[in-house]
C-alpha cells in the first residue's frame, strides 16, 4: 500500500464537481475552491476542500506532502480526439497551403491523408512507437492525462492492426491513458480508388473482415468514420457504424468539417458518443445535437492551422443545450498541436467560449464523450487523482497567455508524471 499524499499550495482548485455531462449555463461553474488541498490515497481522491479542513482529515497526518506553491489546479485534460500514431510530419503541405493550395487540392496531388498512409505502412512498429512516446511525454507536459487515439493511417489490415496494437503497447508502457478508436474508414485507400464502387467495396471489407478482427482482439473501444465530402457518404457511414455498434463498440464521427452532408444528424440517429468538427452544421443540426446525448466535440486548432475562417458555432450549440467538448485533433496534416492550453485559448478567441466553459469542455465533458466521467474529468472524492497545476494566479490566465505552456506539474493516478519549477511564479 502506498502512503497517502496531502497536496497543498493550490491558490485555486477547479473541482468541476456536480452532475455530468454539463450543458448550457452549467458549463460556466468550474467549482472553484480558494486555498484548497487534496488528499490522495491509492491513486484516488480521498478528500478535497479548503486546506484547513483537509489538514484535519485523519489520513493527513501520516501523509506525504506536496506543496504546489500557489498554483491553479485543474482536473487533467481529457483530449478526446487525437491521431496519435503517425510516421512523419507534413510541414511541406503546410507551406503549400500558405501559398494557396486547398486541403482537397493537396489530397488530389497525392498529399494529405494518403501521404501519411504511405509513410505509416512503411514505418516499423518500433519507429512509430518511439515517435508516439515523445508525443505522449509532451501531452503530459501540457497537463493532459487521458487521450483518445485513432488508427486510420494504415487503411489495410496489417497497418490498421499495427496501429491499434501500438495503442495497447503504449498504454502499458507509459502513464497517460489511451482510449483506442478504430478509424479504418478515414479515407478510401489507394488500392480501392481504382475500382468501380471502391468506397462501397472498402466499407464492405471493413465491416465484414477487419472490424470483426479488431473486436476479437479487443483492440478498440470506439469506431469512427470520416463522413464528409471526399471521404465517406452518409449511407456508407451508417453501414459501418451499425456493424460496429452490433459488435459492442461505441461510435464517434468526423462530421460536417468540409461540407454539410447530414453526418451530424446521423451521429444523433445512431446515438454516437461524439460528433466531431461541426464547422458546417445548420440550425436543424444544432437542435438535433442539443436534444441528444451525442457530444459536440469542437476542434478549433484545426481551423487555425488550416487558416480557415468558419469556426464551429460553439455559442449556438451551448445556448441550445448541447454537450460541448474540446479536443486537439492532434495529427500531422491539419493540427499538429498537442497543447490543450492552446486549444483553450482558441476556444475563447475564435469560438467565443468563456475560460470556464472551455475548461469544462476540455475535462468533464470530454471524459463523458469517452464514457469515463465516473472516473476522471473532475476532482471529486473517489475519482482518480489526475490533475494539472499551472503557474498562474487565476484560472482565466491559462487561456489568456496563448501559446505559452504554464503547466508546471501533471499527476496521473496520484503519481507525478511531469514537473518543473513548481511554485516559482515570477
Ligand atoms: Zn481527426
Short mmCIF file of C-alpha atoms and ligand atoms in Angstrom, two decimals:
data_model
loop_
_atom_site.label_atom_id
_atom_site.label_comp_id
_atom_site.label_asym_id
_atom_site.label_seq_id
_atom_site.Cartn_x
_atom_site.Cartn_y
_atom_site.Cartn_z
CA UNK A 1 0.00 0.00 0.00
CA UNK A 2 1.40 3.40 -0.96
CA UNK A 3 1.46 6.26 1.50
CA UNK A 4 -1.35 8.85 1.23
CA UNK A 5 -0.37 12.25 -0.21
CA UNK A 6 -1.51 15.67 1.01
CA UNK A 7 -1.38 18.29 -1.77
CA UNK A 8 -1.43 21.93 -0.64
CA UNK A 9 -0.46 25.27 -2.19
CA UNK A 10 -3.46 25.40 -4.53
CA UNK A 11 -4.30 29.11 -4.85
CA UNK A 12 -7.35 27.95 -6.81
CA UNK A 13 -8.57 24.41 -7.33
CA UNK A 14 -11.20 23.85 -10.02
CA UNK A 15 -13.19 20.81 -8.98
CA UNK A 16 -15.68 20.65 -11.90
CA UNK A 17 -17.85 18.87 -9.31
CA UNK A 18 -21.51 18.12 -9.89
CA UNK A 19 -23.64 16.29 -12.44
CA UNK A 20 -22.03 15.31 -15.74
CA UNK A 21 -22.24 15.97 -18.61
CA UNK A 22 -22.64 19.72 -18.49
CA UNK A 23 -24.93 21.70 -20.76
CA UNK A 24 -25.80 25.39 -21.13
CA UNK A 25 -25.23 27.52 -18.03
CA UNK A 26 -23.82 24.56 -16.08
CA UNK A 27 -20.69 24.88 -18.22
CA UNK A 28 -19.91 28.18 -16.51
CA UNK A 29 -19.36 26.96 -12.95
CA UNK A 30 -15.94 25.34 -12.52
CA UNK A 31 -16.50 24.80 -8.77
CA UNK A 32 -13.52 26.85 -7.61
CA UNK A 33 -12.09 26.41 -4.11
CA UNK A 34 -9.57 29.02 -2.94
CA UNK A 35 -6.59 27.96 -0.76
CA UNK A 36 -7.51 24.34 -1.40
CA UNK A 37 -5.96 20.98 -0.60
CA UNK A 38 -6.37 17.44 -1.85
CA UNK A 39 -5.76 14.19 -0.07
CA UNK A 40 -4.82 11.31 -2.35
CA UNK A 41 -4.86 7.67 -1.36
CA UNK A 42 -4.21 4.67 -3.63
CA UNK A 43 -4.29 6.90 -6.68
CA UNK A 44 -7.73 8.29 -5.89
CA UNK A 45 -9.01 11.45 -4.28
CA UNK A 46 -9.80 10.72 -0.63
CA UNK A 47 -10.77 14.28 0.24
CA UNK A 48 -10.81 17.71 -1.40
CA UNK A 49 -11.70 21.13 0.01
CA UNK A 50 -10.35 24.08 1.97
CA UNK A 51 -6.81 23.45 3.20
CA UNK A 52 -7.62 23.93 6.89
CA UNK A 53 -10.37 21.29 6.66
CA UNK A 54 -8.33 18.77 4.68
CA UNK A 55 -5.35 19.09 7.03
CA UNK A 56 -7.62 17.86 9.85
CA UNK A 57 -8.51 14.66 7.94
CA UNK A 58 -7.29 11.52 9.81
CA UNK A 59 -5.23 10.42 6.79
CA UNK A 60 -3.49 13.82 6.50
CA UNK A 61 -1.16 13.49 9.48
CA UNK A 62 0.74 10.46 8.19
CA UNK A 63 0.53 11.53 4.55
CA UNK A 64 3.45 12.60 2.36
CA UNK A 65 3.33 16.30 1.50
CA UNK A 66 3.36 18.10 -1.86
CA UNK A 67 3.21 21.91 -1.83
CA UNK A 68 2.27 23.38 -5.22
CA UNK A 69 3.41 26.85 -4.13
CA UNK A 70 0.27 28.78 -5.08
CA UNK A 71 -0.62 27.08 -8.38
CA UNK A 72 -4.01 26.85 -10.08
CA UNK A 73 -5.05 23.20 -10.18
CA UNK A 74 -7.44 21.63 -12.70
CA UNK A 75 -8.53 18.08 -13.48
CA UNK A 76 -6.03 16.66 -16.01
CA UNK A 77 -7.16 17.46 -19.55
CA UNK A 78 -9.02 14.75 -21.42
CA UNK A 79 -8.10 15.04 -25.09
CA UNK A 80 -10.95 13.12 -26.72
CA UNK A 81 -9.80 13.35 -30.36
CA UNK A 82 -6.24 12.60 -31.47
CA UNK A 83 -4.49 10.78 -34.28
CA UNK A 84 -1.57 9.82 -32.02
CA UNK A 85 0.28 7.35 -34.23
CA UNK A 86 1.83 8.61 -37.46
CA UNK A 87 5.19 8.29 -39.17
CA UNK A 88 6.12 11.79 -40.35
CA UNK A 89 5.13 15.44 -40.20
CA UNK A 90 3.57 17.24 -43.18
CA UNK A 91 5.24 20.62 -42.81
CA UNK A 92 5.74 20.74 -46.61
CA UNK A 93 1.96 20.72 -47.13
CA UNK A 94 1.56 23.44 -44.57
CA UNK A 95 3.79 25.62 -46.73
CA UNK A 96 1.89 24.69 -49.91
CA UNK A 97 -1.36 25.66 -48.25
CA UNK A 98 0.04 29.03 -47.24
CA UNK A 99 0.86 29.54 -50.93
CA UNK A 100 -2.80 28.93 -51.81
CA UNK A 101 -3.36 25.17 -52.32
CA UNK A 102 -6.60 23.91 -50.73
CA UNK A 103 -6.93 20.85 -48.49
CA UNK A 104 -8.64 18.99 -51.32
CA UNK A 105 -6.11 20.09 -53.99
CA UNK A 106 -3.33 18.75 -51.79
CA UNK A 107 -5.23 15.46 -51.39
CA UNK A 108 -5.73 15.16 -55.17
CA UNK A 109 -1.99 15.67 -55.70
CA UNK A 110 -1.26 12.61 -53.53
CA UNK A 111 -0.66 14.61 -50.35
CA UNK A 112 -2.93 14.83 -47.37
CA UNK A 113 -4.02 11.74 -45.50
CA UNK A 114 -2.70 9.42 -48.24
CA UNK A 115 0.85 10.67 -47.79
CA UNK A 116 0.55 9.77 -44.10
CA UNK A 117 -0.79 6.35 -45.18
CA UNK A 118 2.25 5.67 -47.38
CA UNK A 119 4.61 6.67 -44.58
CA UNK A 120 2.84 4.64 -41.89
CA UNK A 121 2.70 1.47 -43.99
CA UNK A 122 6.48 1.65 -44.46
CA UNK A 123 7.27 2.51 -40.84
CA UNK A 124 8.27 -0.13 -38.32
CA UNK A 125 6.32 -0.67 -35.12
CA UNK A 126 9.39 0.50 -33.18
CA UNK A 127 9.79 3.73 -35.16
CA UNK A 128 6.10 4.57 -34.67
CA UNK A 129 6.39 3.70 -31.01
CA UNK A 130 9.40 5.99 -30.49
CA UNK A 131 7.61 8.96 -32.10
CA UNK A 132 4.40 8.36 -30.16
CA UNK A 133 6.26 8.10 -26.84
CA UNK A 134 7.78 11.55 -27.41
CA UNK A 135 4.31 12.92 -28.17
CA UNK A 136 2.83 11.31 -25.06
CA UNK A 137 5.51 12.95 -22.93
CA UNK A 138 4.56 16.30 -24.47
CA UNK A 139 0.87 15.69 -23.79
CA UNK A 140 1.82 15.21 -20.14
CA UNK A 141 3.89 18.42 -20.16
CA UNK A 142 0.76 20.32 -21.22
CA UNK A 143 -1.46 18.88 -18.48
CA UNK A 144 -3.19 16.08 -20.41
CA UNK A 145 -3.73 12.82 -18.54
CA UNK A 146 -6.08 10.89 -20.87
CA UNK A 147 -6.25 10.82 -24.65
CA UNK A 148 -8.33 9.11 -27.26
CA UNK A 149 -6.21 7.80 -30.17
CA UNK A 150 -7.43 6.80 -33.62
CA UNK A 151 -5.98 4.47 -36.22
CA UNK A 152 -6.65 5.49 -39.83
CA UNK A 153 -3.26 5.98 -41.48
CA UNK A 154 -2.99 2.27 -42.28
CA UNK A 155 -6.14 1.55 -44.29
CA UNK A 156 -5.22 -2.10 -44.78
CA UNK A 157 -5.50 -4.97 -42.33
CA UNK A 158 -1.81 -5.20 -41.41
CA UNK A 159 -1.26 -1.47 -40.94
CA UNK A 160 -4.51 -0.79 -39.07
CA UNK A 161 -3.77 -3.69 -36.72
CA UNK A 162 -0.19 -2.42 -36.33
CA UNK A 163 -1.53 0.96 -35.19
CA UNK A 164 -4.18 -0.44 -32.85
CA UNK A 165 -1.75 -2.89 -31.25
CA UNK A 166 0.65 0.00 -30.75
CA UNK A 167 -2.09 1.86 -28.83
CA UNK A 168 -2.19 -1.11 -26.47
CA UNK A 169 1.61 -1.28 -26.13
CA UNK A 170 1.83 2.46 -25.46
CA UNK A 171 -0.96 2.30 -22.90
CA UNK A 172 1.02 -0.30 -20.97
CA UNK A 173 4.43 1.40 -21.06
CA UNK A 174 3.71 4.99 -20.06
CA UNK A 175 1.25 6.69 -17.67
CA UNK A 176 -1.25 8.52 -19.92
CA UNK A 177 -4.45 6.56 -20.51
CA UNK A 178 -5.09 5.81 -24.17
CA UNK A 179 -8.64 5.14 -25.36
CA UNK A 180 -8.34 3.31 -28.68
CA UNK A 181 -10.57 4.07 -31.67
CA UNK A 182 -10.72 2.16 -34.95
CA UNK A 183 -10.78 4.69 -37.82
CA UNK A 184 -10.34 2.28 -40.72
CA UNK A 185 -12.81 4.49 -42.62
CA UNK A 186 -10.61 7.59 -42.62
CA UNK A 187 -10.39 7.88 -46.44
CA UNK A 188 -10.68 5.38 -49.29
CA UNK A 189 -7.26 3.65 -49.60
CA UNK A 190 -5.35 3.87 -52.92
CA UNK A 191 -5.97 0.20 -53.82
CA UNK A 192 -9.74 0.79 -53.80
CA UNK A 193 -9.68 4.11 -55.66
CA UNK A 194 -9.04 2.38 -59.00
CA UNK A 195 -12.03 0.09 -58.52
CA UNK A 196 -15.61 0.80 -59.53
CA UNK A 197 -17.61 1.47 -56.35
CA UNK A 198 -14.30 1.30 -54.50
CA UNK A 199 -15.58 3.16 -51.43
CA UNK A 200 -18.50 0.73 -51.05
CA UNK A 201 -16.17 -2.24 -51.50
CA UNK A 202 -13.82 -0.85 -48.86
CA UNK A 203 -16.68 -0.29 -46.38
CA UNK A 204 -17.73 -3.87 -47.08
CA UNK A 205 -14.19 -5.10 -46.34
CA UNK A 206 -14.06 -3.10 -43.11
CA UNK A 207 -17.49 -4.29 -41.92
CA UNK A 208 -17.06 -7.97 -42.75
CA UNK A 209 -13.33 -8.59 -42.37
CA UNK A 210 -11.35 -6.04 -40.42
CA UNK A 211 -13.88 -4.87 -37.82
CA UNK A 212 -14.51 -8.43 -36.52
CA UNK A 213 -10.74 -8.94 -36.10
CA UNK A 214 -10.35 -5.64 -34.25
CA UNK A 215 -13.21 -6.58 -31.94
CA UNK A 216 -11.97 -10.15 -31.42
CA UNK A 217 -8.53 -8.90 -30.37
CA UNK A 218 -10.11 -6.23 -28.14
CA UNK A 219 -8.11 -3.50 -29.88
CA UNK A 220 -10.67 -0.68 -29.90
CA UNK A 221 -13.38 0.75 -27.70
CA UNK A 222 -14.82 3.03 -30.38
CA UNK A 223 -15.30 3.04 -34.15
CA UNK A 224 -15.02 6.34 -36.05
CA UNK A 225 -15.78 7.30 -39.66
CA UNK A 226 -14.69 10.40 -41.59
CA UNK A 227 -18.12 11.17 -43.05
CA UNK A 228 -17.51 14.17 -45.29
CA UNK A 229 -17.02 15.38 -48.83
CA UNK A 230 -14.09 13.45 -50.33
CA UNK A 231 -14.25 10.70 -47.68
CA UNK A 232 -17.36 8.55 -46.94
CA UNK A 233 -21.06 9.20 -47.56
CA UNK A 234 -23.84 9.06 -45.00
CA UNK A 235 -25.11 5.61 -46.22
CA UNK A 236 -21.57 4.17 -46.17
CA UNK A 237 -21.02 5.57 -42.69
CA UNK A 238 -24.35 4.21 -41.46
CA UNK A 239 -23.43 0.75 -42.71
CA UNK A 240 -20.05 0.54 -40.96
CA UNK A 241 -21.17 2.19 -37.73
CA UNK A 242 -24.23 -0.05 -37.49
CA UNK A 243 -21.94 -3.07 -37.79
CA UNK A 244 -19.58 -1.60 -35.18
CA UNK A 245 -22.43 -0.96 -32.76
CA UNK A 246 -23.61 -4.55 -33.21
CA UNK A 247 -20.10 -5.66 -32.16
CA UNK A 248 -20.36 -3.60 -28.97
CA UNK A 249 -18.17 -0.65 -29.98
CA UNK A 250 -19.08 2.94 -29.12
CA UNK A 251 -19.38 5.30 -32.06
CA UNK A 252 -17.67 8.57 -32.99
CA UNK A 253 -17.76 10.56 -36.22
CA UNK A 254 -15.76 13.17 -38.08
CA UNK A 255 -18.77 15.23 -39.16
CA UNK A 256 -19.50 18.40 -41.16
CA UNK A 257 -15.95 19.73 -41.36
CA UNK A 258 -15.60 20.37 -45.10
CA UNK A 259 -19.23 20.29 -46.25
CA UNK A 260 -22.66 19.82 -44.71
CA UNK A 261 -23.57 16.21 -45.51
CA UNK A 262 -26.08 15.19 -42.83
CA UNK A 263 -23.34 13.49 -40.83
CA UNK A 264 -24.23 15.19 -37.54
CA UNK A 265 -27.83 14.04 -37.68
CA UNK A 266 -26.63 10.52 -38.47
CA UNK A 267 -24.46 10.66 -35.33
CA UNK A 268 -27.56 11.59 -33.32
CA UNK A 269 -29.65 8.86 -35.00
CA UNK A 270 -27.01 6.22 -34.17
CA UNK A 271 -26.56 7.52 -30.58
CA UNK A 272 -22.88 8.15 -31.29
CA UNK A 273 -20.82 9.14 -28.26
CA UNK A 274 -19.43 12.10 -30.17
CA UNK A 275 -19.74 14.10 -33.41
CA UNK A 276 -16.53 16.00 -34.05
CA UNK A 277 -15.63 19.18 -36.03
CA UNK A 278 -19.16 20.52 -36.90
CA UNK A 279 -17.94 23.68 -38.65
CA UNK A 280 -20.68 23.38 -41.31
CA UNK A 281 -23.74 22.47 -39.23
CA UNK A 282 -27.05 24.29 -39.68
CA UNK A 283 -29.83 25.27 -37.26
CA UNK A 284 -31.63 21.92 -37.57
CA UNK A 285 -28.38 20.07 -36.80
CA UNK A 286 -27.84 22.23 -33.71
CA UNK A 287 -31.36 21.42 -32.47
CA UNK A 288 -30.86 17.69 -33.08
CA UNK A 289 -27.49 17.60 -31.28
CA UNK A 290 -28.81 19.68 -28.38
CA UNK A 291 -31.66 17.24 -27.75
CA UNK A 292 -29.32 14.24 -27.83
CA UNK A 293 -26.60 12.72 -25.65
CA UNK A 294 -24.11 12.93 -28.53
CA UNK A 295 -21.25 15.21 -27.55
CA UNK A 296 -20.38 18.07 -29.92
CA UNK A 297 -16.57 17.89 -29.91
CA UNK A 298 -15.07 21.08 -31.30
CA UNK A 299 -11.52 21.19 -32.67
CA UNK A 300 -10.51 24.84 -33.10
CA UNK A 301 -6.81 24.02 -33.61
CA UNK A 302 -7.68 22.60 -37.00
CA UNK A 303 -9.25 25.81 -38.29
CA UNK A 304 -6.31 27.80 -37.02
CA UNK A 305 -3.69 25.62 -38.69
CA UNK A 306 -5.64 25.50 -41.97
CA UNK A 307 -6.24 29.25 -41.91
CA UNK A 308 -9.99 28.61 -42.16
CA UNK A 309 -12.42 31.33 -41.22
CA UNK A 310 -15.54 29.30 -40.50
CA UNK A 311 -15.43 28.22 -36.86
CA UNK A 312 -17.97 25.80 -35.40
CA UNK A 313 -20.99 27.62 -33.87
CA UNK A 314 -20.00 26.97 -30.27
CA UNK A 315 -22.18 29.69 -28.75
CA UNK A 316 -25.29 28.49 -30.54
CA UNK A 317 -24.57 24.89 -29.51
CA UNK A 318 -24.10 25.89 -25.87
CA UNK A 319 -27.19 28.10 -25.86
CA UNK A 320 -29.27 25.30 -27.41
CA UNK A 321 -28.13 22.94 -24.64
CA UNK A 322 -25.67 20.68 -26.46
CA UNK A 323 -22.92 18.83 -24.59
CA UNK A 324 -19.85 20.66 -25.91
CA UNK A 325 -16.32 19.23 -25.59
CA UNK A 326 -12.95 20.45 -26.87
CA UNK A 327 -10.03 18.41 -28.20
CA UNK A 328 -6.80 18.99 -30.11
CA UNK A 329 -7.31 16.71 -33.16
CA UNK A 330 -3.51 16.19 -32.87
CA UNK A 331 -2.48 14.93 -36.34
CA UNK A 332 0.31 15.62 -38.85
CA UNK A 333 -1.82 17.26 -41.54
CA UNK A 334 -4.36 19.65 -40.11
CA UNK A 335 -3.50 20.19 -36.45
CA UNK A 336 -0.01 19.37 -35.14
CA UNK A 337 -0.56 20.80 -31.65
CA UNK A 338 -0.98 18.60 -28.61
CA UNK A 339 -1.44 21.56 -26.27
CA UNK A 340 -4.84 21.70 -24.60
CA UNK A 341 -3.98 25.10 -23.05
CA UNK A 342 -3.59 26.40 -26.64
CA UNK A 343 -6.95 24.84 -27.54
CA UNK A 344 -8.50 26.72 -24.59
CA UNK A 345 -7.06 29.98 -25.97
CA UNK A 346 -8.51 29.25 -29.42
CA UNK A 347 -11.87 28.27 -27.93
CA UNK A 348 -12.01 31.63 -26.16
CA UNK A 349 -10.75 33.77 -29.05
CA UNK A 350 -12.38 32.03 -32.02
CA UNK A 351 -15.36 30.11 -30.59
CA UNK A 352 -16.21 32.82 -28.03
CA UNK A 353 -16.35 30.33 -25.19
CA UNK A 354 -15.53 31.69 -21.74
CA UNK A 355 -12.49 30.26 -19.91
CA UNK A 356 -14.80 28.36 -17.53
CA UNK A 357 -16.82 26.88 -20.40
CA UNK A 358 -13.66 25.88 -22.25
CA UNK A 359 -12.17 24.16 -19.19
CA UNK A 360 -15.39 22.18 -18.55
CA UNK A 361 -15.43 21.20 -22.23
CA UNK A 362 -11.81 20.02 -22.04
CA UNK A 363 -12.24 17.97 -18.87
CA UNK A 364 -15.59 16.63 -17.65
CA UNK A 365 -17.48 16.78 -20.96
CA UNK A 366 -14.59 15.23 -22.86
CA UNK A 367 -14.49 12.48 -20.21
CA UNK A 368 -18.21 11.93 -20.78
CA UNK A 369 -17.63 11.51 -24.53
CA UNK A 370 -15.13 8.74 -23.68
CA UNK A 371 -17.55 7.21 -21.14
CA UNK A 372 -15.15 7.83 -18.28
CA UNK A 373 -16.92 10.66 -16.44
CA UNK A 374 -17.37 8.37 -13.43
CA UNK A 375 -13.58 8.09 -13.02
CA UNK A 376 -11.94 11.23 -14.46
CA UNK A 377 -12.74 14.77 -15.64
CA UNK A 378 -13.37 16.33 -12.21
CA UNK A 379 -11.63 16.47 -8.84
CA UNK A 380 -14.13 14.74 -6.57
CA UNK A 381 -13.84 12.10 -3.86
CA UNK A 382 -13.42 8.62 -5.33
CA UNK A 383 -12.16 9.78 -8.72
CA UNK A 384 -8.60 9.26 -9.93
CA UNK A 385 -6.11 11.88 -8.80
CA UNK A 386 -5.46 13.05 -12.38
CA UNK A 387 -4.61 16.74 -12.26
CA UNK A 388 -2.59 19.55 -13.78
CA UNK A 389 -1.09 22.53 -11.93
CA UNK A 390 -0.44 25.88 -13.64
CA UNK A 391 1.89 28.67 -12.66
CA UNK A 392 -0.80 31.39 -12.72
CA UNK A 393 -2.81 33.21 -10.04
CA UNK A 394 -6.24 32.91 -11.67
CA UNK A 395 -7.54 30.11 -13.91
CA UNK A 396 -8.57 32.64 -16.58
CA UNK A 397 -4.88 33.31 -17.19
CA UNK A 398 -4.47 29.82 -18.67
CA UNK A 399 -6.24 30.66 -21.97
CA UNK A 400 -5.17 34.31 -21.67
CA UNK A 401 -1.44 33.51 -22.11
CA UNK A 402 -1.87 31.86 -25.52
CA UNK A 403 0.98 29.84 -26.95
CA UNK A 404 2.82 29.67 -23.63
CA UNK A 405 2.89 26.50 -21.59
CA UNK A 406 2.37 27.38 -17.93
CA UNK A 407 1.72 23.81 -16.79
CA UNK A 408 4.23 23.06 -14.02
CA UNK A 409 3.04 19.69 -12.76
CA UNK A 410 0.94 16.84 -14.06
CA UNK A 411 -0.26 13.98 -11.90
CA UNK A 412 -1.76 10.70 -13.07
CA UNK A 413 -3.48 8.48 -10.52
CA UNK A 414 -1.65 10.19 -7.69
CA UNK A 415 1.79 9.91 -9.29
CA UNK A 416 3.71 12.96 -10.58
CA UNK A 417 4.38 12.29 -14.28
CA UNK A 418 5.77 15.73 -15.09
CA UNK A 419 7.01 18.71 -13.07
CA UNK A 420 9.18 21.76 -13.45
CA UNK A 421 9.77 24.70 -11.14
CA UNK A 422 6.63 24.25 -9.04
CA UNK A 423 5.89 27.38 -7.05
CA UNK A 424 8.35 29.69 -8.82
CA UNK A 425 5.93 32.28 -10.13
CA UNK A 426 7.67 35.46 -11.21
ZN1 LIG B 1 -9.50 13.96 -36.64
#
